[in-house]
CSV table of C-alpha atoms in Angstrom, one decimal:
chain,number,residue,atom,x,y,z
A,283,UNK,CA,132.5,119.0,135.3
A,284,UNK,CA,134.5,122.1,135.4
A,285,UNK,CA,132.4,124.0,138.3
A,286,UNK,CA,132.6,120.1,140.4
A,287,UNK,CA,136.5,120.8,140.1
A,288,UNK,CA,136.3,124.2,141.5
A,289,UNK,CA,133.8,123.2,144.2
A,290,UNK,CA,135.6,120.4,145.3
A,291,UNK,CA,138.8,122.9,145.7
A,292,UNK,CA,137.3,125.4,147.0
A,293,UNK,CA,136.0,122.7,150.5
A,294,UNK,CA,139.5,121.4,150.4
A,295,UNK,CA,140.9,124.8,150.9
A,296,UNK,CA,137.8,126.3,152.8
A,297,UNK,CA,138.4,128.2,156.2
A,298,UNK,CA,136.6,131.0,158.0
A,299,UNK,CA,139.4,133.3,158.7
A,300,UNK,CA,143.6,133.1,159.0
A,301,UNK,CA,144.0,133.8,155.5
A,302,UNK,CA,147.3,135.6,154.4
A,303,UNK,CA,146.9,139.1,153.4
A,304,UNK,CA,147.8,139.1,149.1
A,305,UNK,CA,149.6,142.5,147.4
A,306,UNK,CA,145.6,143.5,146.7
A,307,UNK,CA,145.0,143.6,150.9
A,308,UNK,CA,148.8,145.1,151.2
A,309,UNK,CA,148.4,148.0,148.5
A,310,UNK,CA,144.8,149.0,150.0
A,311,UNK,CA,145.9,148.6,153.4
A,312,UNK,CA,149.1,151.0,152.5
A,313,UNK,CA,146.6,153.4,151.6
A,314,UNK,CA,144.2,153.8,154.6
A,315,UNK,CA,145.2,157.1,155.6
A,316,UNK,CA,143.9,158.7,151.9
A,317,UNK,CA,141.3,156.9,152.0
A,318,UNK,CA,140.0,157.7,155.0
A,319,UNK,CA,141.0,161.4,154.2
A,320,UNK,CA,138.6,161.2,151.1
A,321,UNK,CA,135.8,159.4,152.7
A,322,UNK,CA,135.7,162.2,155.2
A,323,UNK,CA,136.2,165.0,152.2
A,324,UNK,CA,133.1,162.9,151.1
A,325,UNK,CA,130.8,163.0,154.4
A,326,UNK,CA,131.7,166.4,154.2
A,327,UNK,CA,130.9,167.8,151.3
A,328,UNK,CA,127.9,165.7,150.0
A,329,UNK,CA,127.7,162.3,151.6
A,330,UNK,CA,124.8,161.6,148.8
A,331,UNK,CA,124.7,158.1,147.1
A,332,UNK,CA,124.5,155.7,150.4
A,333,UNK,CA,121.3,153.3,149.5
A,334,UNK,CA,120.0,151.2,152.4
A,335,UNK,CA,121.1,147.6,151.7
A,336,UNK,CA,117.7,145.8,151.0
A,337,UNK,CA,117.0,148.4,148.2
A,338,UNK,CA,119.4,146.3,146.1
A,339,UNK,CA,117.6,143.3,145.7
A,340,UNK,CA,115.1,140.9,148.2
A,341,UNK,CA,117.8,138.5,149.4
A,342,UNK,CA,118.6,141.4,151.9
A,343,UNK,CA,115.2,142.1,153.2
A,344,UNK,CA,115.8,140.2,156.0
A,345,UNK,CA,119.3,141.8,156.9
A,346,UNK,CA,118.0,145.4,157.2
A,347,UNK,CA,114.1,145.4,158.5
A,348,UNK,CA,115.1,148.2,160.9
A,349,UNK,CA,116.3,150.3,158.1
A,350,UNK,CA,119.7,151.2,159.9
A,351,UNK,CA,122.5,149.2,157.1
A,352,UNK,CA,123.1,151.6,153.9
A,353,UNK,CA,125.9,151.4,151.8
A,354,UNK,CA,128.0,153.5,149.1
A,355,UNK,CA,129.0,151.3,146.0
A,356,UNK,CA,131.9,152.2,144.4
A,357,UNK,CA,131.8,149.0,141.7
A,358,UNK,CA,130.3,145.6,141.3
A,359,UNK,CA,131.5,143.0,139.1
A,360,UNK,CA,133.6,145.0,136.9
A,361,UNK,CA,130.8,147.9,136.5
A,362,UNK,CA,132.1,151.1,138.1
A,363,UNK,CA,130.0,154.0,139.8
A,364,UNK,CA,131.9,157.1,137.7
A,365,UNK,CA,129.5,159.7,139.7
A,366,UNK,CA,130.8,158.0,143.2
A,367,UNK,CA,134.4,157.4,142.0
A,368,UNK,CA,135.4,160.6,141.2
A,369,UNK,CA,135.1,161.9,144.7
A,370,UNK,CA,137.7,159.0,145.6
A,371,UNK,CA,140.7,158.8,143.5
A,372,UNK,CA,142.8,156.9,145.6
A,373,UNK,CA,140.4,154.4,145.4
A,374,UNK,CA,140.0,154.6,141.9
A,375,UNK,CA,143.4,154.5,141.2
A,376,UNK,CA,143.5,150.8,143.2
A,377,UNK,CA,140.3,149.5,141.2
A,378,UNK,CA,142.3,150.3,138.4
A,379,UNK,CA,145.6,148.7,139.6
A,380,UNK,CA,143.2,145.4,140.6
A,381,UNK,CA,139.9,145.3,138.6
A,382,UNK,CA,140.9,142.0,137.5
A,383,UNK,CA,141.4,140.7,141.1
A,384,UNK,CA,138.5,142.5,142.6
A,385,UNK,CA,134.4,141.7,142.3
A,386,UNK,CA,132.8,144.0,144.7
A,387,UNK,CA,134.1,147.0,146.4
A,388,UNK,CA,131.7,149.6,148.5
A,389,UNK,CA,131.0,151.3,152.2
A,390,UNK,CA,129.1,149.9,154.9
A,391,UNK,CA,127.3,152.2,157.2
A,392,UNK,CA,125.6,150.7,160.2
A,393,UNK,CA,123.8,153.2,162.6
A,394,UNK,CA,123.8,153.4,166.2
A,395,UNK,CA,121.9,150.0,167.3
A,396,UNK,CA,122.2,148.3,164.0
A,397,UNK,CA,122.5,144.4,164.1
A,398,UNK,CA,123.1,142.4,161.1
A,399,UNK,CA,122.1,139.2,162.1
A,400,UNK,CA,123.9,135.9,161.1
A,401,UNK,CA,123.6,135.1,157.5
A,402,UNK,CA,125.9,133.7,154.8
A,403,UNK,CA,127.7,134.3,151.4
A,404,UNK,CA,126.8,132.2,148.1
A,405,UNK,CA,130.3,132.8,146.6
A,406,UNK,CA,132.7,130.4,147.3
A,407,UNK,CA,135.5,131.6,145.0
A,408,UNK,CA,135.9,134.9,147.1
A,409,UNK,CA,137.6,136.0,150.5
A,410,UNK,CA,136.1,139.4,151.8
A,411,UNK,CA,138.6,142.5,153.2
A,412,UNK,CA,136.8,144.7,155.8
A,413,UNK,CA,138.8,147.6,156.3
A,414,UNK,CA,138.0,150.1,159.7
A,415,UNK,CA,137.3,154.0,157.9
A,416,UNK,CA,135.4,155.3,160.4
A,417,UNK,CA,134.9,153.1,164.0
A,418,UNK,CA,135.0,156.1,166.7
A,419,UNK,CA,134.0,152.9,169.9
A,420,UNK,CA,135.4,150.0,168.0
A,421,UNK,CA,135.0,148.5,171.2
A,422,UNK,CA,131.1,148.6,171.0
A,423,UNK,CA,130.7,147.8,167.4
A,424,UNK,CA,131.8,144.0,166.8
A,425,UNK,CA,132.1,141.5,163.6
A,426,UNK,CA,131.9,137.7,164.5
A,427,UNK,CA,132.7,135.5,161.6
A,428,UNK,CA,132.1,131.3,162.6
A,429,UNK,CA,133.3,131.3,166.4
A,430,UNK,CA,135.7,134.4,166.6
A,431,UNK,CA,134.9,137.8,167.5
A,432,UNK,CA,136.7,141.0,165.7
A,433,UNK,CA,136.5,144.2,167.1
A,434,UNK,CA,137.6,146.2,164.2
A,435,UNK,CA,139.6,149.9,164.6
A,436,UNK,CA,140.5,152.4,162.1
A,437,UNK,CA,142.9,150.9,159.1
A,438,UNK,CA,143.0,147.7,160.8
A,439,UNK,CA,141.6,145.0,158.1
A,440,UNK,CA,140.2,141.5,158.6
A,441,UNK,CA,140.0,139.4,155.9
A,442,UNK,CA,137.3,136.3,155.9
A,443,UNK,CA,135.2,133.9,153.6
A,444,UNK,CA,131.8,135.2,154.2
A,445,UNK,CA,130.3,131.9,153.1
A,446,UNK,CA,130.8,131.3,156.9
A,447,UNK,CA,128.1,132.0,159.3
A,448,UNK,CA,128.9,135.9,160.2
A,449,UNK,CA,127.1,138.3,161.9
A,450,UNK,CA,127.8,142.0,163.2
A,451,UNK,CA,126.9,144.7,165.3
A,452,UNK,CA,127.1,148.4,166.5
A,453,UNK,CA,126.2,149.5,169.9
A,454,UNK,CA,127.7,152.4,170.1
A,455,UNK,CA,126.8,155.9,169.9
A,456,UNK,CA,127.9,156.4,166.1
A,457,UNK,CA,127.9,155.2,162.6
A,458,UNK,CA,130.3,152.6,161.7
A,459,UNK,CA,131.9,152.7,158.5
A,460,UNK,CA,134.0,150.0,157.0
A,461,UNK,CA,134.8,149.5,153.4
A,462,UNK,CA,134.3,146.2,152.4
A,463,UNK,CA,136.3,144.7,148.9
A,464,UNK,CA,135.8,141.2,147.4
A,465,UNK,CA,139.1,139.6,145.9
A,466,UNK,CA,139.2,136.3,143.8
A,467,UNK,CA,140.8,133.7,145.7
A,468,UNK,CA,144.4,132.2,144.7
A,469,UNK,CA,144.7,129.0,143.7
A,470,UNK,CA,147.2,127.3,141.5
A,471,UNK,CA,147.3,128.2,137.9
A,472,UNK,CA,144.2,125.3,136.7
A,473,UNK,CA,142.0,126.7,139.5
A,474,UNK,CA,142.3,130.3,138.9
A,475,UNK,CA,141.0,129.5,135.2
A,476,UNK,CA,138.8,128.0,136.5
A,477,UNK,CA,137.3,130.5,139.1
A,478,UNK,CA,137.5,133.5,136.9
A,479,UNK,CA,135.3,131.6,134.8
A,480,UNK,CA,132.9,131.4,137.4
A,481,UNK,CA,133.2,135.0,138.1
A,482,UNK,CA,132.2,135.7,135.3
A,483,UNK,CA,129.2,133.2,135.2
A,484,UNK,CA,128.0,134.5,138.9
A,485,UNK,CA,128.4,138.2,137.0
A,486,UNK,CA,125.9,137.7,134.9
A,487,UNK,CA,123.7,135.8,136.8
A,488,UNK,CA,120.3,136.8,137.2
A,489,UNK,CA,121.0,137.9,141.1
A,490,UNK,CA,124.0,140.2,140.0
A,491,UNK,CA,121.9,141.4,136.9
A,492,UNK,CA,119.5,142.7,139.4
A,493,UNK,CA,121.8,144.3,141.7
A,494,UNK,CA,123.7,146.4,138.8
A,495,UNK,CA,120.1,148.0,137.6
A,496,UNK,CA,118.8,148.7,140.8
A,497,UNK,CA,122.0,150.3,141.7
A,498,UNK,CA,121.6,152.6,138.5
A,499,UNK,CA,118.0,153.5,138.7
A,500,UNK,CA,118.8,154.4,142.8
């Protein structure tokens, strides 16, 4: 009964993109310029930890067969990576601030002719930021979420419901980096029960379960 109540809020309130930025989007946003500093510092001292994509679980096979989509998790579902973290502290200072907002928070890296092709989100009581870190021909590299086309730059974010259709690409002559964060949606005060609830339910579902080992046997 409870999850029919969420699901049935969750179409009435449904939409692909034009969703206001919340103090979560604001206070990362306010902090691009660190955090582009320390993912920089990062590539620049180490750059170790990236995994490609489909190393997390099978439901991404089909995302990454040209083995040119890695990514650097910095915490799932209220699990942090401590090795990871502590080369970011501005970041792990706004995990701390909003671990109770946030689900999923890690790097994207897609090489030069990378194309994610267009796929969907299961979780509906989510909205997705995409922040630019490191986009040196933003206009080559593209993300197109349902009918609209974003060519994202450096510290400019776009925030979506990835449960749409979405796809992206990079045609350029560099890796594009974005930094990707997954925030519970806002409802009224019923619904955000109601949705943390099933947070935690998708948490320790047996998908999520999967993703957390793999991530710390990698």
């Amino acid at each position: 009964m409870l999850k029919q109540l969420l699901n049935k809020e969750n179409r009435k309130r449904r939409k692909p993109y034009g969703h206001h930025a919340t103090d979560v989007v604001l206070d990362f946003q306010d902090s691009m310029s660190p955090i582009i500093k320390e993912w920089k510092d990062f590539q620049n001292v180490t750059n170790v930890g990236a995994i490609q994509i489909d190393e997390l679980s099978e439901e991404q096979i089909h995302l990454n067969k040209d083995k040119k989509w890695k990514a650097l998790f910095l915490f799932v579902y209220g699990e942090p990576n401590p090795t990871i973290l502590a080369q970011f502290p501005e970041i792990s200072k706004l995990i701390r601030r909003w671990k109770d907002e946030i689900t999923v928070v890690f790097f994207s890296i897609m090489e030069p002719g990378k194309h994610i092709p267009p796929h969907e989100g299961n979780n509906h009581g989510v909205l997705r930021m995409q922040f630019g870190i490191d986009i040196p021909e933003p206009e080559k590299t593209g993300l197109k979420v349902s009918d609209k086309v974003i060519n994202l730059r450096n510290q400019e974010v776009f925030i979506f419901d990835d449960t749409f259709t979405h796809e992206a690409w990079n045609n350029s002559s560099f890796s594009r980096t974005v930094l990707i964060i997954d925030i519970r949606k806002k409802y009224s005060y019923f619904y955000n029960i109601l949705n943390k609830i099933d947070q935690n339910r998708i948490r320790n579902s047996d998908y999520v379960q999967t993703v957390l080992k793999n991530l710390k046997t990698i």
